[in-house]
Tab-separated table of C-alpha atoms in Angstrom:
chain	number	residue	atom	x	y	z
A	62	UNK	CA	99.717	142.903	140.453
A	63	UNK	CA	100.295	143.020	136.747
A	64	UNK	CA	103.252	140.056	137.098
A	65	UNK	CA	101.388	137.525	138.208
A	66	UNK	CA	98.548	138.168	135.523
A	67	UNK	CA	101.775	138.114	132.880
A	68	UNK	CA	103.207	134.901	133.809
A	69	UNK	CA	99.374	133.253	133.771
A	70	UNK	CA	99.860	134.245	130.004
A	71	UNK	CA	103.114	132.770	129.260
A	72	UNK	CA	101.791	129.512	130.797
A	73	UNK	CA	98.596	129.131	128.813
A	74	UNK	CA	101.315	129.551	125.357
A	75	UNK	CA	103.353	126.828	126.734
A	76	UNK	CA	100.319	124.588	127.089
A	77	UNK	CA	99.021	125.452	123.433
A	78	UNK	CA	102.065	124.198	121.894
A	79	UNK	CA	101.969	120.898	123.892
A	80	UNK	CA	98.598	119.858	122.546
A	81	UNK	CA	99.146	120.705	119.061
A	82	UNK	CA	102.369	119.021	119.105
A	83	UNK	CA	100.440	116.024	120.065
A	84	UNK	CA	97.972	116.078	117.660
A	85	UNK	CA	100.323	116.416	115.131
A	86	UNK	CA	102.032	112.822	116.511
A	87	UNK	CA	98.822	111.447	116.078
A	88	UNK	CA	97.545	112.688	112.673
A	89	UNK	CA	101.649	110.680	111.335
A	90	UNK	CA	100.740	107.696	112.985
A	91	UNK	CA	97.228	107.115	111.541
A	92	UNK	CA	98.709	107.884	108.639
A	93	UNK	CA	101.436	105.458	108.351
A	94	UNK	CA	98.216	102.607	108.924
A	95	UNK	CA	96.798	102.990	105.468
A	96	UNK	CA	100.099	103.145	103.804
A	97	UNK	CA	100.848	99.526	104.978
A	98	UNK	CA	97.573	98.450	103.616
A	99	UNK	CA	98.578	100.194	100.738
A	100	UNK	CA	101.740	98.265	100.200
A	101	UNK	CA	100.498	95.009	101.055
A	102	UNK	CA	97.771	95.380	98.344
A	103	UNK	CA	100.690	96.323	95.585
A	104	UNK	CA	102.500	92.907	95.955
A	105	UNK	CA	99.317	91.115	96.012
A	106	UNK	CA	98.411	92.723	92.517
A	107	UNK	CA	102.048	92.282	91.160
A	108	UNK	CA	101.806	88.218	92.562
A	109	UNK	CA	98.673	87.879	90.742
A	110	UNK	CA	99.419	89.662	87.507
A	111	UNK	CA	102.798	88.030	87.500
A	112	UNK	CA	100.728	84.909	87.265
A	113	UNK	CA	98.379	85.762	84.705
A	114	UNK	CA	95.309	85.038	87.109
A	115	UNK	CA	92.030	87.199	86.863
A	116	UNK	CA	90.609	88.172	90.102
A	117	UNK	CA	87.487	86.287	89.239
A	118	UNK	CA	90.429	83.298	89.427
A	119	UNK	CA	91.434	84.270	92.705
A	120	UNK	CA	88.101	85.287	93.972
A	121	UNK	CA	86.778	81.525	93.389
A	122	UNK	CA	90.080	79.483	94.697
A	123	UNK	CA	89.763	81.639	97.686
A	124	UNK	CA	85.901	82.007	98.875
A	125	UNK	CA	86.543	85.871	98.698
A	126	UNK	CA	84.051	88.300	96.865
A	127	UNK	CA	85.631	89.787	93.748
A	128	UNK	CA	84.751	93.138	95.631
A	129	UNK	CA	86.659	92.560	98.302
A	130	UNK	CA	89.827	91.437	96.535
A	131	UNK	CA	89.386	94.821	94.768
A	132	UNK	CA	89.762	96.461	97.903
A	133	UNK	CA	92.513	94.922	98.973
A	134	UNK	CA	94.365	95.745	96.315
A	135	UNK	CA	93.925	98.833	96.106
A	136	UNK	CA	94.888	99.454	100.018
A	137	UNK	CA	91.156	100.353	100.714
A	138	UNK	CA	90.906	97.133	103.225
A	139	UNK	CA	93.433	95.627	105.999
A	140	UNK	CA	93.092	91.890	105.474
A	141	UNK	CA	93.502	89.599	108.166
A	142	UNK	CA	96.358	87.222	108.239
A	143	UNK	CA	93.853	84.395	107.584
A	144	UNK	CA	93.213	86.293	103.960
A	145	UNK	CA	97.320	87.030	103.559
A	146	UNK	CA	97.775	83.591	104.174
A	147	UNK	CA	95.029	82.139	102.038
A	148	UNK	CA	96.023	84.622	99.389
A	149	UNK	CA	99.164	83.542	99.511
A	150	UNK	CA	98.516	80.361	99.175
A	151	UNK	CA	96.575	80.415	95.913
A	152	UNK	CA	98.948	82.702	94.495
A	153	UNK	CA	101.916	79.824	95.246
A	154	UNK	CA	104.159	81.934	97.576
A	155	UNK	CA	104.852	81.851	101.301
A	156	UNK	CA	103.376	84.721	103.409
A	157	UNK	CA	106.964	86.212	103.135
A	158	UNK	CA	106.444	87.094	99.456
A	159	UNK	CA	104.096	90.110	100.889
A	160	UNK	CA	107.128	91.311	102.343
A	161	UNK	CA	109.598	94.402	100.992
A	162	UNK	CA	109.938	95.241	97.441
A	163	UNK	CA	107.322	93.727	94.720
A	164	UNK	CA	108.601	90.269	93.284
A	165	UNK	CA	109.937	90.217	90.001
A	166	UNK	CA	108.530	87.765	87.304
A	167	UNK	CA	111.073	84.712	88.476
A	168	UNK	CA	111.147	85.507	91.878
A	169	UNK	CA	115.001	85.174	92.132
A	170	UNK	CA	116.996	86.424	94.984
A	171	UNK	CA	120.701	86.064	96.166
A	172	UNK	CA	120.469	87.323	99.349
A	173	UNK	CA	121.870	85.890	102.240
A	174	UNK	CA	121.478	88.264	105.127
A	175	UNK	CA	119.324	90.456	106.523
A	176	UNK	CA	120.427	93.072	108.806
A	177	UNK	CA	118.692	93.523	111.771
A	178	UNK	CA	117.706	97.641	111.029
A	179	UNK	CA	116.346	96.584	107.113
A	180	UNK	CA	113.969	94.104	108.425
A	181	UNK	CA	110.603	94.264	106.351
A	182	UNK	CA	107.558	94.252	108.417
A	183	UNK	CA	104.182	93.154	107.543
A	184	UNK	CA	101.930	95.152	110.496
A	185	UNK	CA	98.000	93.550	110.564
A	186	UNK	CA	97.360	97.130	112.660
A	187	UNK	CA	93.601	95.672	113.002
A	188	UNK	CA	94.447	93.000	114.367
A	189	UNK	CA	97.292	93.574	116.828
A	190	UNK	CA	99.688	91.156	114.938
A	191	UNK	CA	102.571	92.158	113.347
A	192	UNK	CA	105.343	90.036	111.179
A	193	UNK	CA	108.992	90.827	110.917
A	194	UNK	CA	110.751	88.925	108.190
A	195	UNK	CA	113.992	87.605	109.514
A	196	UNK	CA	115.062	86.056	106.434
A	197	UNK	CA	115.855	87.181	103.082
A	198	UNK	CA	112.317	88.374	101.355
A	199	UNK	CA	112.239	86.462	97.805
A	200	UNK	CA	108.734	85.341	96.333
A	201	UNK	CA	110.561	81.714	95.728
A	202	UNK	CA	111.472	81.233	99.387
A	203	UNK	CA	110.365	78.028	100.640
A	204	UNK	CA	111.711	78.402	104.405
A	205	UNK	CA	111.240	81.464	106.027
A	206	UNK	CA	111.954	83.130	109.564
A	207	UNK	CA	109.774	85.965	111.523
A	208	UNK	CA	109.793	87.477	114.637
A	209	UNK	CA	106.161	87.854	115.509
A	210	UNK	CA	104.388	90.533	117.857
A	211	UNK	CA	100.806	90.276	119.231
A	212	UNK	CA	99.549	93.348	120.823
A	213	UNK	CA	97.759	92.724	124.231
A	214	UNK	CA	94.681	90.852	122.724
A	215	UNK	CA	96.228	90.590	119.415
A	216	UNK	CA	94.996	87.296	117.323
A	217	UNK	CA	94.610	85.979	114.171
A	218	UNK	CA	90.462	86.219	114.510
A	219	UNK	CA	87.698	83.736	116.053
A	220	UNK	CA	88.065	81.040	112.863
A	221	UNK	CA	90.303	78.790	112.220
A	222	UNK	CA	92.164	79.166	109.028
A	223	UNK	CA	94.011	76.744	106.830
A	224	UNK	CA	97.403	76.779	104.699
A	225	UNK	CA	100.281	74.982	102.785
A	226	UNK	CA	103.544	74.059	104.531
A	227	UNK	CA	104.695	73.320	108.036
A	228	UNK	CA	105.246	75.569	110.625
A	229	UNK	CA	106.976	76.004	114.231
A	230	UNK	CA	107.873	78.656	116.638
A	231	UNK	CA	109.387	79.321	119.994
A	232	UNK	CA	107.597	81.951	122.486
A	233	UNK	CA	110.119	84.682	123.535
A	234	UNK	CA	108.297	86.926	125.688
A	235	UNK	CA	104.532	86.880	126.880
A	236	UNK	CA	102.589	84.126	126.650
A	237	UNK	CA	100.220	82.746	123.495
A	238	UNK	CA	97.122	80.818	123.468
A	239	UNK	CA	97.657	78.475	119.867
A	240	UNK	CA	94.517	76.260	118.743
A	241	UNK	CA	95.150	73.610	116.412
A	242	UNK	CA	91.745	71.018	115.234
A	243	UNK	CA	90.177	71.005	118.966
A	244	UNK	CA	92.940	71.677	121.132
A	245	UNK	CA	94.194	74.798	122.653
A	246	UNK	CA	97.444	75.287	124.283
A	247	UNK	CA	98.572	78.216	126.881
A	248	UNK	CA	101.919	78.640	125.979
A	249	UNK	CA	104.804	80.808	127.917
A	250	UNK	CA	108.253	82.078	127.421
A	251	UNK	CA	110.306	79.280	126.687
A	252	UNK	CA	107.716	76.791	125.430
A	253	UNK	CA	107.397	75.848	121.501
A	254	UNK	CA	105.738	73.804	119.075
A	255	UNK	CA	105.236	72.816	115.324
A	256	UNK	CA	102.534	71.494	113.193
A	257	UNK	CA	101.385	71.102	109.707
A	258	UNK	CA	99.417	74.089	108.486
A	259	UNK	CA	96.984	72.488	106.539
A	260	UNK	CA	95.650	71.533	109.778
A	261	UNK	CA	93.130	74.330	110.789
A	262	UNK	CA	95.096	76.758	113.306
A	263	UNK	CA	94.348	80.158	114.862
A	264	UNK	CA	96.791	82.010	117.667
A	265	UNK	CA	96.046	84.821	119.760
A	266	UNK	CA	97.548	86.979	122.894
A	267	UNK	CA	94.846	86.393	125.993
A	268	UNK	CA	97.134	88.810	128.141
A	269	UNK	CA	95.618	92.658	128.724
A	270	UNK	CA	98.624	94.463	129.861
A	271	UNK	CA	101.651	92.376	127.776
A	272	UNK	CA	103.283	92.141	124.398
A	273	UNK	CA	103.735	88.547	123.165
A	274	UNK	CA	106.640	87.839	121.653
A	275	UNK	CA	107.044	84.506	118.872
A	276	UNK	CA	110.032	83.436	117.167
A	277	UNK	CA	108.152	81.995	114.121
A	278	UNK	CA	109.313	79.357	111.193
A	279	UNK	CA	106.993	78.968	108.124
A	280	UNK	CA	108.288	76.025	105.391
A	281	UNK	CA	106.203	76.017	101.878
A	282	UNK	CA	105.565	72.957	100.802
A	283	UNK	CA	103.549	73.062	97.317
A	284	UNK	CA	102.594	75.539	94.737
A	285	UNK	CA	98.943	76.635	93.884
């Protein structure tokens, strides 16, 4: 009688480890969340210092509160890719220039490749959209290349947003529902478009149960 009660024992143990070992999975993961927002809020502080602009500056070219900027910087807020592309907008960069290391002052790069294992990624882990820079990340980059993700109901947000340049992709995997003005497209593996981004835009992933998958071009235009 006193082998069966042993093994009982041994199998509770076994099942004690499994569940802490899990919740130690999920404590690195939340952490990794705020870290991005972290590092996005860094470049957006270097952009606008390297530009001599006061966040009162920013704060009125871009309809956002003072506070809120604030946060941002300081990694205390994930901004939506609406804001990131606003933001980068005023500050005269492509969304790409929120990308790997801070800029430097000129902005210079002489990269030509990226490898496929050192691509930066931009993750809006609100949102369910994430941004992998395909091309070389340089603040002065005009064209620029990203493989995007959207999470099953993954979008950009209900409102339409606005920005400089031109801009045209080519759905991989998954399907994407892509407003631009009035009209809204359903749009499936093998289908693509372009359009000017000053036109008011917003994209989303209607599927439940599947990753959408968007080979994405961005082209800056202007400056601030």
């Amino acid at each position: 009688m006193r082998r069966p009660a042993a093994a009982k024992r041994v199998k509770k143990v076994q099942i004690k480890v499994k569940v802490k070992a899990n919740a130690s999975t999920r404590t690195i993961g939340k952490a990794a969340e705020p870290a991005m927002d972290v590092a996005v809020g860094r470049r957006i502080r270097d952009l606008r210092r390297i530009r001599q602009f006061s966040l009162e500056t920013v704060a009125s070219r871009t309809d956002l509160s003072i506070g809120f900027l604030s946060q941002i910087e300081r990694g205390l807020s994930s901004p939506s890719l609406r804001v990131l592309a606003t933001l980068a907008d005023v500050l005269g960069v492509g969304i790409a220039a929120l990308f790997g290391a801070s800029p430097s002052a000129d902005g210079a790069s002489g990269q030509i490749v990226t490898r496929g294992l050192q691509r930066p990624e931009l993750k809006l882990w609100r949102t369910g959209v994430s941004k992998q820079l395909l091309s070389p990340a340089s603040a002065d980059n005009r064209l620029n290349l990203f493989l995007v993700h959207l999470e099953p109901g993954g979008s950009t947000g209900d409102e339409l947003y606005t920005h400089d340049g031109e801009e045209a992709g080519l759905v991989l995997e998954g399907e994407m529902m892509l407003t631009v003005d009035n009209e809204t497209w359903s749009l499936k593996t093998g289908d693509s478009f372009r359009f000017a981004s000053r036109r008011p835009h917003r994209f989303s992933n209607p599927a439940n149960d599947a990753k959408a998958v968007v080979l994405w071009v961005n082209c800056v235009t202007g400056t601030a």
